[in-house]
């Protein structure tokens, strides 16, 4: 992959592409290719900013390791944090890639439009310059895993927090014996279980980084919506606005078949739970589940780190106070009634083991043990709260759209915007339709009559196909649909759909000759020949189906299935309602 552009290069590109807004100086809202080129660069820059924000988080996280200290509670917290933070960073990385698909798709749509426009003019004038799609991040960045916070070492931290502050009032001539006495006395109790303790300042710094991450993900989503709004007519066209809202939801994980799910990612009828379903009437800011999951997770993690830093501080204060009181009482027992000469003699003759017994007799063991147990429990409870985040993080990781899915959706939204979302067949491809009876530009047809090829059947992962079967199921778990399939990308969707449409010309003619035609009709092409000199059938995509009540494994497909919907207001009188591999 070529080097990505610098900040300076990106700014220069954006300045050169800047143009008057679609509603300025033309008397109406008129989106032209230059508006898509500019928006493409704005989205590209948003992707780079989104990536930088993730790196700002990891820069802080990478500064620290072993910060949780020791203890079974701290160990369980550190282990669970590593898992949850790793999933969080993976989700962020995948969503960065999806944004890049939008930037590329908008430029490709603009290129197709200007080339088609030139071809329609029969090549008059110089051929238009085809702009290179912007260089974007196309593979998930490696943000994680975060450093392990589990305590693994010995040395300078071993007794620092347990001894600190305890010996402050001890006479100098007894210091040489009281330090090992306190050290050994504490080792014989439970305090050694949490020695060393949590590094409070490091935990607070980590918490601050997560707090900023929460703000950053929401800003990235807001910036994306603003960029797409630039090429959306704000008044008078409900379909255009609904398409914009849907587009700005799908990039953050919604689907046409998404469900309302609770914090365990289980389907629920309860109001206020998270919805994963695309809804064109909803403000994108209220329905962007991936951003919501990232935001919620960051806030929970931030609070846990702050709270555990407070627990560490409180525990240190409690155990230090108890040990200090015991040390002072021990010194008092050893020195009461002795003159200076006897004190000196005492210091020489003391036996550590005997003094330890005295020290421990003055220790409030119950209070000390209670403080240690509360410390363990606080970290263990925090680990449990982290574990609760995994359900939604896993659902979000499953739902994040691919680069190819968002590239296709962007081409669909861009093409419809260039034609002002008019209900008419529009041809924005540079290739000729001659001599075929039927042709389709999938991007320009997306959404018309609820056509959904690009939204539902392009760029899905194998796991997302199975997710769809899961989501479109009855209460008993049996899918309500016969299968789910996907084209690999926009180009294969266009090519194989075009082939199937033309392959079924006679059947389509027969359907349209009905009086009246059936409202919808399905046309199947069992195979598509490979392009070029190679013989054989092409792999049209990937799919799964319901066979004898069971969902099959996802496998390669060789055919194409078209569903056309009759619409007498169009010429030809139908819309491509869906096209899918089969």
Coordinates of C-alpha atoms in Angstrom, one line a residue:
X1 CA 0.0 0.0 0.0
X2 CA 1.3 3.4 -0.9
X3 CA 2.2 5.9 1.8
X4 CA -0.7 7.8 3.2
X5 CA -0.8 11.6 2.6
X6 CA 0.6 14.0 5.2
X7 CA -1.6 16.5 7.0
X8 CA -0.2 19.2 4.7
X9 CA -0.9 17.3 1.6
X10 CA -4.4 16.5 2.7
X11 CA -5.1 20.2 3.4
X12 CA -3.8 21.2 0.0
X13 CA -6.0 18.7 -1.7
X14 CA -9.0 19.8 0.3
X15 CA -8.4 23.5 -0.4
X16 CA -8.1 22.8 -4.2
X17 CA -11.3 20.8 -4.2
X18 CA -13.3 23.4 -2.2
X19 CA -16.3 24.7 -4.2
X20 CA -19.6 26.6 -3.7
X21 CA -22.2 24.6 -1.7
X22 CA -24.9 22.8 -3.7
X23 CA -27.5 25.4 -2.7
X24 CA -25.5 28.5 -3.6
X25 CA -26.1 30.6 -6.7
X26 CA -28.2 28.1 -8.6
X27 CA -31.7 28.8 -7.2
X28 CA -32.1 25.2 -6.0
X29 CA -30.2 22.4 -4.3
X30 CA -28.0 21.0 -7.1
X31 CA -25.4 18.4 -6.3
X32 CA -22.7 18.1 -8.9
X33 CA -19.6 15.8 -9.1
X34 CA -17.4 18.5 -7.6
X35 CA -19.5 18.4 -4.4
X36 CA -18.9 14.6 -4.2
X37 CA -15.2 15.0 -4.8
X38 CA -15.0 17.6 -2.0
X39 CA -17.2 15.5 0.4
X40 CA -15.0 12.5 -0.3
X41 CA -11.9 14.5 0.9
X42 CA -13.8 15.7 4.0
X43 CA -14.7 12.1 4.9
X44 CA -11.2 11.0 4.2
X45 CA -9.9 13.7 6.6
X46 CA -12.4 12.6 9.2
X47 CA -11.1 9.1 8.9
X48 CA -7.6 10.3 9.6
X49 CA -8.7 12.3 12.6
X50 CA -10.7 9.3 13.9
X51 CA -7.5 7.2 13.6
X52 CA -5.4 9.8 15.4
X53 CA -7.9 9.9 18.3
X54 CA -7.5 6.1 18.7
X55 CA -3.7 6.5 18.7
X56 CA -4.0 9.2 21.3
X57 CA -5.7 6.7 23.6
X58 CA -3.1 4.0 23.0
X59 CA -0.3 6.4 23.5
X60 CA -1.4 6.9 27.1
X61 CA -2.2 3.2 27.6
X62 CA 1.2 2.2 26.3
X63 CA 3.0 4.2 29.0
X64 CA 1.9 1.8 31.8
X65 CA 2.1 -1.8 32.7
X66 CA 1.8 -3.8 36.0
X67 CA -0.2 -0.9 37.3
X68 CA -2.9 -3.0 38.9
X69 CA -0.6 -4.2 41.6
X70 CA -1.0 -7.7 43.1
X71 CA -3.9 -9.7 44.6
X72 CA -6.5 -12.0 43.3
X73 CA -9.0 -9.1 42.7
X74 CA -6.4 -7.0 40.9
X75 CA -5.4 -10.0 38.8
X76 CA -9.0 -10.7 37.7
X77 CA -9.4 -7.0 36.9
X78 CA -6.2 -6.8 34.9
X79 CA -7.1 -10.0 32.9
X80 CA -10.6 -8.8 32.1
X81 CA -9.4 -5.3 31.2
X82 CA -7.0 -6.8 28.7
X83 CA -9.8 -8.6 27.0
X84 CA -12.3 -5.8 27.0
X85 CA -9.9 -3.1 26.0
X86 CA -8.6 -5.3 23.2
X87 CA -12.1 -5.7 21.8
X88 CA -12.7 -2.0 22.1
X89 CA -9.6 -1.1 20.1
X90 CA -10.4 -3.8 17.5
X91 CA -13.9 -2.3 17.1
X92 CA -12.5 1.2 16.7
X93 CA -10.0 0.0 14.1
X94 CA -12.6 -1.8 12.0
X95 CA -14.9 1.2 12.1
X96 CA -12.1 3.4 10.9
X97 CA -11.8 1.2 7.7
X98 CA -15.6 1.5 7.1
X99 CA -15.3 5.3 6.9
X100 CA -12.6 5.0 4.3
X101 CA -14.9 3.0 2.1
X102 CA -17.3 6.0 2.0
X103 CA -14.6 8.4 0.9
X104 CA -13.5 6.1 -2.0
X105 CA -17.1 5.4 -3.0
X106 CA -18.1 9.0 -3.4
X107 CA -15.1 9.8 -5.7
X108 CA -15.8 6.7 -7.8
X109 CA -19.5 7.7 -8.2
X110 CA -18.4 11.2 -9.3
X111 CA -16.0 9.7 -11.8
X112 CA -18.7 7.5 -13.3
X113 CA -21.0 10.4 -13.6
X114 CA -18.6 12.7 -15.5
X115 CA -17.5 9.9 -17.8
X116 CA -21.1 9.0 -18.5
X117 CA -22.0 12.6 -19.1
X118 CA -19.2 12.9 -21.6
X119 CA -20.2 9.7 -23.3
X120 CA -23.8 10.9 -23.6
X121 CA -22.6 14.0 -25.4
X122 CA -21.0 11.6 -27.9
X123 CA -17.5 12.5 -26.8
X124 CA -17.6 16.2 -27.6
X125 CA -14.7 18.1 -26.2
X126 CA -11.8 16.8 -24.2
X127 CA -12.5 13.6 -22.2
X128 CA -12.9 14.5 -18.5
X129 CA -10.1 13.9 -16.1
X130 CA -10.8 10.9 -13.8
X131 CA -9.8 11.7 -10.3
X132 CA -7.9 9.2 -8.3
X133 CA -9.9 8.0 -5.2
X134 CA -8.3 9.5 -2.0
X135 CA -5.7 7.4 -0.2
X136 CA -7.4 6.1 2.9
X137 CA -6.8 3.5 5.6
X138 CA -8.1 0.3 4.0
X139 CA -7.0 -2.3 6.6
X140 CA -7.7 -2.3 10.3
X141 CA -4.9 -0.4 12.2
X142 CA -3.1 -2.3 15.0
X143 CA -4.2 -0.4 18.0
X144 CA -4.0 -3.2 20.6
X145 CA -3.7 -5.2 22.6
X146 CA -3.1 -2.9 25.6
X147 CA -0.2 -3.4 28.0
X148 CA -0.8 -6.1 30.6
X149 CA -1.6 -4.4 34.0
X150 CA -1.0 -7.6 36.0
X151 CA 1.8 -7.3 38.5
X152 CA 4.6 -9.7 37.6
X153 CA 7.8 -8.3 39.2
X154 CA 9.6 -7.9 42.5
X155 CA 11.9 -5.1 43.7
X156 CA 11.3 -1.5 44.4
X157 CA 7.5 -1.7 44.6
X158 CA 7.4 -4.8 46.8
X159 CA 7.0 -3.0 50.1
X160 CA 7.0 0.7 49.3
X161 CA 3.4 1.3 49.9
X162 CA 3.1 -0.9 53.0
X163 CA 6.0 0.8 54.8
X164 CA 5.5 4.4 53.6
X165 CA 4.4 6.7 56.4
X166 CA 4.5 4.0 59.1
X167 CA 8.0 4.8 60.4
X168 CA 7.7 8.5 60.5
X169 CA 7.4 8.8 64.3
X170 CA 9.9 6.1 65.2
X171 CA 13.0 7.2 67.2
X172 CA 16.2 7.1 65.1
X173 CA 17.9 4.6 67.4
X174 CA 15.1 2.1 67.0
X175 CA 14.7 2.6 63.2
X176 CA 17.1 -0.2 62.3
X177 CA 15.0 -2.8 64.1
X178 CA 11.5 -1.4 63.6
X179 CA 11.7 -1.3 59.8
X180 CA 12.2 -5.1 59.6
X181 CA 9.7 -5.6 62.5
X182 CA 7.0 -3.7 60.6
X183 CA 8.0 -5.4 57.3
X184 CA 7.8 -8.9 58.9
X185 CA 4.7 -8.0 60.9
X186 CA 2.8 -7.0 57.8
X187 CA 4.0 -10.1 55.9
X188 CA 2.5 -12.3 58.6
X189 CA -0.9 -10.6 58.1
X190 CA -3.0 -10.4 54.9
X191 CA -1.6 -7.0 53.8
X192 CA 1.1 -8.9 51.8
X193 CA -1.7 -10.1 49.5
X194 CA -2.1 -6.7 48.1
X195 CA 1.5 -5.6 48.2
X196 CA 2.4 -3.8 46.0
X197 CA -1.0 -2.1 45.6
X198 CA -2.5 -0.3 42.6
X199 CA -0.5 2.6 41.2
X200 CA -3.1 5.2 41.8
X201 CA -1.7 8.1 39.7
X202 CA -1.2 5.7 36.7
X203 CA -4.8 4.5 37.0
X204 CA -6.0 8.1 37.1
X205 CA -4.1 8.9 34.0
X206 CA -5.5 5.9 32.2
X207 CA -9.0 6.9 33.3
X208 CA -8.4 10.4 31.7
X209 CA -7.5 8.8 28.4
X210 CA -10.7 6.7 28.4
X211 CA -12.7 9.9 29.2
X212 CA -11.3 11.6 26.1
X213 CA -11.9 8.5 24.0
X214 CA -15.6 8.8 24.8
X215 CA -15.7 12.3 23.5
X216 CA -13.6 11.5 20.4
X217 CA -15.9 8.7 19.1
X218 CA -19.0 10.9 19.4
X219 CA -17.2 13.8 17.6
X220 CA -16.2 11.4 14.8
X221 CA -19.8 10.4 14.2
X222 CA -21.0 14.0 14.3
X223 CA -18.4 15.0 11.8
X224 CA -19.4 12.2 9.4
X225 CA -23.1 13.2 9.6
X226 CA -22.1 16.8 8.9
X227 CA -20.1 15.8 5.8
X228 CA -23.0 13.7 4.3
X229 CA -25.5 16.5 5.2
X230 CA -23.5 18.8 2.8
X231 CA -24.8 16.8 -0.2
X232 CA -28.3 16.3 1.2
X233 CA -31.2 18.6 0.3
X234 CA -32.4 19.8 3.7
X235 CA -35.9 20.7 2.5
X236 CA -38.6 19.3 0.3
X237 CA -37.4 15.8 -0.4
X238 CA -38.2 13.3 2.2
X239 CA -36.6 10.3 0.4
X240 CA -33.3 12.2 0.1
X241 CA -33.3 13.1 3.8
X242 CA -34.3 9.6 4.9
X243 CA -31.5 8.1 2.7
X244 CA -29.0 10.4 4.4
X245 CA -30.2 9.4 7.9
X246 CA -30.1 5.7 7.0
X247 CA -26.6 6.1 5.4
X248 CA -25.3 7.8 8.6
X249 CA -26.7 5.0 10.7
X250 CA -25.5 2.0 8.7
X251 CA -21.9 3.1 8.9
X252 CA -22.2 2.6 12.6
X253 CA -23.6 -0.9 12.5
X254 CA -27.4 -0.7 11.8
X255 CA -29.0 -3.0 9.3
X256 CA -32.5 -3.3 7.8
X257 CA -32.9 -6.5 9.9
X258 CA -31.4 -5.3 13.1
X259 CA -33.1 -5.9 16.5
X260 CA -33.5 -4.1 19.8
X261 CA -31.0 -5.7 22.2
X262 CA -30.2 -5.3 25.9
X263 CA -26.8 -5.0 27.5
X264 CA -26.3 -8.8 27.1
X265 CA -27.0 -8.3 23.4
X266 CA -30.2 -10.4 23.7
X267 CA -33.4 -9.4 21.9
X268 CA -35.7 -7.5 24.2
X269 CA -39.1 -5.7 23.9
X270 CA -38.0 -3.2 26.6
X271 CA -38.0 0.4 25.7
X272 CA -34.7 2.3 26.0
X273 CA -32.6 -0.7 24.9
X274 CA -30.2 -0.4 22.0
X275 CA -31.6 -0.6 18.5
X276 CA -29.5 -2.0 15.7
X277 CA -32.2 -1.4 13.0
X278 CA -31.8 1.2 10.3
X279 CA -34.6 3.8 10.4
X280 CA -34.8 6.6 7.9
X281 CA -37.0 8.8 10.2
X282 CA -34.5 8.7 13.1
X283 CA -31.8 11.4 13.6
X284 CA -28.5 9.6 13.1
X285 CA -27.3 11.0 16.4
X286 CA -29.9 8.9 18.2
X287 CA -29.1 5.6 16.3
X288 CA -25.5 4.7 15.8
X289 CA -24.9 1.6 17.9
X290 CA -21.2 1.1 17.3
X291 CA -20.5 4.7 18.6
X292 CA -22.9 4.1 21.5
X293 CA -21.1 0.9 22.5
X294 CA -17.7 2.6 22.2
X295 CA -19.0 5.6 24.2
X296 CA -20.6 3.4 26.9
X297 CA -17.6 1.2 27.2
X298 CA -15.1 4.1 27.5
X299 CA -17.2 5.7 30.2
X300 CA -17.5 2.5 32.2
X301 CA -13.8 1.8 32.0
X302 CA -13.0 5.4 32.9
X303 CA -15.1 5.3 36.0
X304 CA -13.7 2.0 37.1
X305 CA -10.2 3.2 36.9
X306 CA -11.0 6.4 38.8
X307 CA -12.9 4.4 41.4
X308 CA -10.1 1.8 41.9
X309 CA -7.6 4.6 42.3
X310 CA -9.8 5.9 45.1
X311 CA -10.0 2.4 46.6
X312 CA -6.2 2.1 46.5
X313 CA -5.8 5.5 48.2
X314 CA -8.3 4.7 50.9
X315 CA -6.8 1.2 51.5
X316 CA -3.3 2.7 51.8
X317 CA -4.6 5.3 54.2
X318 CA -6.4 2.7 56.3
X319 CA -3.6 0.1 56.4
X320 CA -0.9 2.7 57.0
X321 CA -2.9 4.2 59.9
X322 CA -3.4 0.8 61.5
X323 CA 0.3 -0.2 61.1
X324 CA 1.4 3.2 62.4
X325 CA -0.7 2.9 65.5
X326 CA 0.7 -0.6 66.2
X327 CA 4.3 0.6 65.6
X328 CA 3.8 3.5 68.0
X329 CA 2.4 1.3 70.7
X330 CA 5.2 -1.2 70.2
X331 CA 7.8 1.6 70.7
X332 CA 5.9 2.7 73.8
X333 CA 6.0 -0.8 75.2
X334 CA 9.7 -1.0 74.6
X335 CA 10.7 2.4 76.0
X336 CA 8.4 3.2 78.8
X337 CA 10.3 3.9 82.1
X338 CA 13.8 3.5 80.6
X339 CA 16.5 6.2 80.9
X340 CA 18.8 7.1 78.0
X341 CA 21.5 4.5 79.0
X342 CA 18.9 1.8 79.3
X343 CA 17.4 2.8 75.9
X344 CA 20.8 2.4 74.2
X345 CA 21.3 -1.0 75.9
X346 CA 17.8 -2.0 74.8
X347 CA 18.5 -1.2 71.1
X348 CA 21.5 -3.5 71.2
X349 CA 19.7 -6.4 72.8
X350 CA 16.4 -6.5 71.0
X351 CA 15.5 -9.6 69.0
X352 CA 13.4 -9.0 65.9
X353 CA 11.2 -12.0 66.4
X354 CA 10.2 -10.9 69.9
X355 CA 9.4 -7.4 68.8
X356 CA 7.4 -8.7 65.9
X357 CA 5.1 -10.5 68.4
X358 CA 4.7 -7.2 70.3
X359 CA 3.9 -5.3 67.1
X360 CA 1.3 -7.9 66.0
X361 CA -0.3 -7.9 69.4
X362 CA -1.1 -4.2 68.9
X363 CA -2.3 -4.6 65.3
X364 CA -6.1 -4.4 64.7
X365 CA -6.0 -7.6 62.7
X366 CA -9.8 -7.6 62.0
X367 CA -9.7 -4.1 60.6
X368 CA -6.6 -4.8 58.6
X369 CA -8.1 -8.0 57.1
X370 CA -11.4 -6.2 56.4
X371 CA -9.5 -3.5 54.4
X372 CA -7.6 -6.1 52.4
X373 CA -10.8 -8.1 51.7
X374 CA -12.6 -4.9 50.6
X375 CA -9.7 -4.1 48.3
X376 CA -9.9 -7.6 46.7
X377 CA -13.7 -7.3 46.3
X378 CA -13.6 -3.9 44.7
X379 CA -11.2 -5.1 42.0
X380 CA -13.2 -8.3 41.5
X381 CA -16.5 -6.3 41.2
X382 CA -14.8 -4.1 38.7
X383 CA -13.8 -7.1 36.7
X384 CA -17.4 -8.2 36.6
X385 CA -18.5 -4.8 35.3
X386 CA -15.9 -5.0 32.6
X387 CA -17.2 -8.5 31.6
X388 CA -20.7 -7.1 31.1
X389 CA -19.3 -4.9 28.3
X390 CA -18.3 -7.8 26.2
X391 CA -21.8 -8.8 25.0
X392 CA -22.3 -5.5 23.2
X393 CA -18.7 -5.2 22.1
X394 CA -19.0 -8.7 20.5
X395 CA -22.3 -7.7 18.7
X396 CA -20.7 -4.5 17.5
X397 CA -17.7 -6.3 16.2
X398 CA -20.0 -8.6 14.3
X399 CA -22.0 -5.7 12.9
X400 CA -19.3 -3.2 11.8
X401 CA -19.6 -2.8 8.1
X402 CA -16.7 -3.6 5.8
X403 CA -14.9 -1.2 3.5
X404 CA -16.6 -2.7 0.5
X405 CA -20.1 -2.5 2.0
X406 CA -19.7 1.2 2.8
X407 CA -18.0 1.9 -0.6
X408 CA -21.1 0.5 -2.3
X409 CA -23.5 2.4 -0.1
X410 CA -21.6 5.6 -0.7
X411 CA -21.9 5.0 -4.5
X412 CA -25.6 4.5 -4.2
X413 CA -26.2 7.6 -2.1
X414 CA -23.9 9.7 -4.3
X415 CA -25.5 8.6 -7.5
X416 CA -29.0 9.2 -6.2
X417 CA -27.9 12.6 -4.9
X418 CA -26.5 13.6 -8.3
X419 CA -29.9 12.9 -9.8
X420 CA -31.7 14.7 -6.9
X421 CA -33.4 11.4 -5.8
X422 CA -35.8 11.6 -8.7
X423 CA -37.9 8.6 -9.4
X424 CA -36.5 7.7 -12.8
X425 CA -34.0 5.4 -14.3
X426 CA -30.7 7.1 -14.5
X427 CA -27.6 5.9 -16.3
X428 CA -24.3 7.2 -14.8
X429 CA -21.9 4.6 -16.1
X430 CA -19.5 5.2 -19.0
X431 CA -20.3 1.9 -20.8
X432 CA -22.9 1.8 -23.5
X433 CA -26.4 0.2 -23.0
X434 CA -26.6 -0.6 -26.7
X435 CA -27.7 -3.1 -28.0
X436 CA -29.4 -4.5 -24.9
X437 CA -33.1 -4.2 -24.1
X438 CA -32.5 -4.0 -20.4
X439 CA -29.7 -2.5 -18.4
X440 CA -29.3 -1.2 -14.8
X441 CA -27.0 1.1 -13.0
X442 CA -27.3 -0.3 -9.5
X443 CA -25.9 2.8 -7.8
X444 CA -28.4 5.1 -9.5
X445 CA -31.2 2.6 -8.8
X446 CA -30.5 2.1 -5.1
X447 CA -33.5 2.9 -2.8
X448 CA -35.9 3.6 -5.7
X449 CA -39.0 1.6 -4.9
X450 CA -37.2 0.4 -1.8
X451 CA -34.6 -1.3 -4.0
X452 CA -31.9 -2.5 -1.7
X453 CA -29.2 -4.5 -3.5
X454 CA -26.3 -2.4 -2.3
X455 CA -27.5 -2.1 1.3
X456 CA -28.3 -5.8 1.8
X457 CA -26.2 -7.7 -0.6
X458 CA -22.8 -6.2 -1.0
X459 CA -19.7 -6.5 1.2
X460 CA -21.1 -8.7 3.9
X461 CA -18.8 -11.1 5.8
X462 CA -19.7 -14.7 6.3
X463 CA -20.5 -14.0 9.9
X464 CA -22.8 -11.1 8.9
X465 CA -24.8 -13.4 6.6
X466 CA -25.3 -15.8 9.5
X467 CA -26.2 -12.8 11.7
X468 CA -28.9 -11.8 9.3
X469 CA -30.3 -15.4 9.4
X470 CA -30.3 -15.1 13.2
X471 CA -32.0 -11.7 13.2
X472 CA -34.6 -12.6 10.6
X473 CA -35.9 -15.6 12.6
X474 CA -39.1 -16.6 14.3
X475 CA -39.4 -16.9 18.1
X476 CA -38.4 -20.5 17.9
X477 CA -35.1 -19.6 16.1
X478 CA -36.2 -20.7 12.6
X479 CA -35.3 -18.2 9.9
X480 CA -38.1 -16.4 8.1
X481 CA -36.0 -16.0 5.0
X482 CA -34.8 -18.8 2.7
X483 CA -31.2 -17.5 2.8
X484 CA -28.7 -14.6 2.8
X485 CA -26.0 -13.8 0.3
X486 CA -23.6 -11.1 -0.7
X487 CA -21.6 -9.9 -3.7
X488 CA -18.0 -9.2 -2.8
X489 CA -18.0 -5.6 -3.9
X490 CA -19.8 -3.0 -6.0
X491 CA -18.1 -4.1 -9.3
X492 CA -19.2 -7.7 -9.0
X493 CA -22.7 -6.7 -8.0
X494 CA -23.0 -4.5 -11.0
X495 CA -21.5 -7.0 -13.4
X496 CA -23.4 -10.1 -12.3
X497 CA -26.7 -8.2 -12.0
X498 CA -26.2 -6.7 -15.5
X499 CA -25.5 -10.2 -16.9
X500 CA -28.6 -11.7 -15.2
X501 CA -30.9 -8.9 -16.3
X502 CA -29.8 -9.4 -20.0
X503 CA -29.7 -13.1 -19.7
X504 CA -33.4 -13.0 -18.7
X505 CA -34.6 -10.6 -21.4
X506 CA -37.2 -13.0 -22.9
X507 CA -38.6 -13.9 -19.5
X508 CA -38.8 -10.2 -18.5
X509 CA -40.6 -9.4 -21.8
X510 CA -43.1 -12.2 -21.1
X511 CA -43.7 -10.9 -17.5
X512 CA -44.2 -7.3 -18.7
X513 CA -46.6 -8.4 -21.3
X514 CA -49.1 -9.5 -18.7
X515 CA -52.4 -7.6 -18.4
X516 CA -51.4 -6.4 -15.9
X517 CA -48.0 -7.8 -15.0
X518 CA -47.6 -9.5 -11.7
X519 CA -46.5 -6.9 -9.0
X520 CA -43.2 -8.7 -8.6
X521 CA -41.3 -11.4 -10.4
X522 CA -38.2 -13.4 -9.7
X523 CA -35.7 -14.3 -12.4
X524 CA -32.8 -16.8 -11.8
X525 CA -29.6 -17.2 -13.7
X526 CA -27.9 -20.5 -12.5
X527 CA -24.4 -19.5 -13.7
X528 CA -22.3 -16.7 -15.1
X529 CA -19.4 -17.5 -17.4
X530 CA -15.9 -16.3 -16.4
X531 CA -14.7 -13.2 -18.2
X532 CA -11.7 -13.4 -20.5
X533 CA -10.0 -16.4 -22.0
X534 CA -10.7 -18.8 -19.1
X535 CA -13.5 -21.3 -19.4
X536 CA -15.9 -22.1 -16.6
X537 CA -18.3 -20.5 -14.2
X538 CA -17.6 -17.4 -12.1
X539 CA -18.0 -17.3 -8.3
X540 CA -20.7 -14.7 -8.0
X541 CA -20.5 -14.3 -4.2
X542 CA -21.1 -16.0 -0.9
X543 CA -24.3 -17.3 0.6
X544 CA -26.1 -19.5 3.1
X545 CA -29.6 -21.0 2.9
X546 CA -32.2 -22.8 4.9
X547 CA -32.3 -26.5 4.0
X548 CA -34.6 -28.9 5.9
X549 CA -34.9 -26.4 8.7
X550 CA -31.2 -26.0 9.1
X551 CA -28.9 -23.1 8.1
X552 CA -26.1 -24.3 5.8
X553 CA -22.5 -23.2 6.0
X554 CA -21.6 -20.1 4.1
X555 CA -20.2 -21.2 0.7
X556 CA -19.4 -19.8 -2.7
X557 CA -22.3 -19.2 -5.1
X558 CA -22.4 -19.5 -8.9
X559 CA -25.8 -18.0 -9.8
X560 CA -27.8 -14.7 -9.5
X561 CA -31.3 -14.1 -8.4
X562 CA -33.2 -11.0 -9.5
X563 CA -36.4 -9.7 -8.1
X564 CA -38.1 -7.0 -10.2
X565 CA -41.1 -4.9 -9.1
X566 CA -43.5 -3.6 -11.6
X567 CA -43.9 0.2 -11.8
X568 CA -45.8 1.6 -14.8
X569 CA -44.5 5.1 -14.0
X570 CA -41.0 4.1 -15.1
X571 CA -39.5 3.3 -18.5
X572 CA -38.8 0.4 -18.6
X573 CA -41.7 -0.2 -16.1
X574 CA -39.9 -1.9 -13.2
X575 CA -37.3 -1.4 -10.5
X576 CA -34.6 -3.8 -9.5
X577 CA -36.0 -4.5 -6.1
X578 CA -33.1 -6.8 -5.2
X579 CA -30.3 -8.7 -6.8
X580 CA -28.3 -11.4 -5.0
X581 CA -25.9 -14.2 -5.5
X582 CA -27.6 -17.6 -5.4

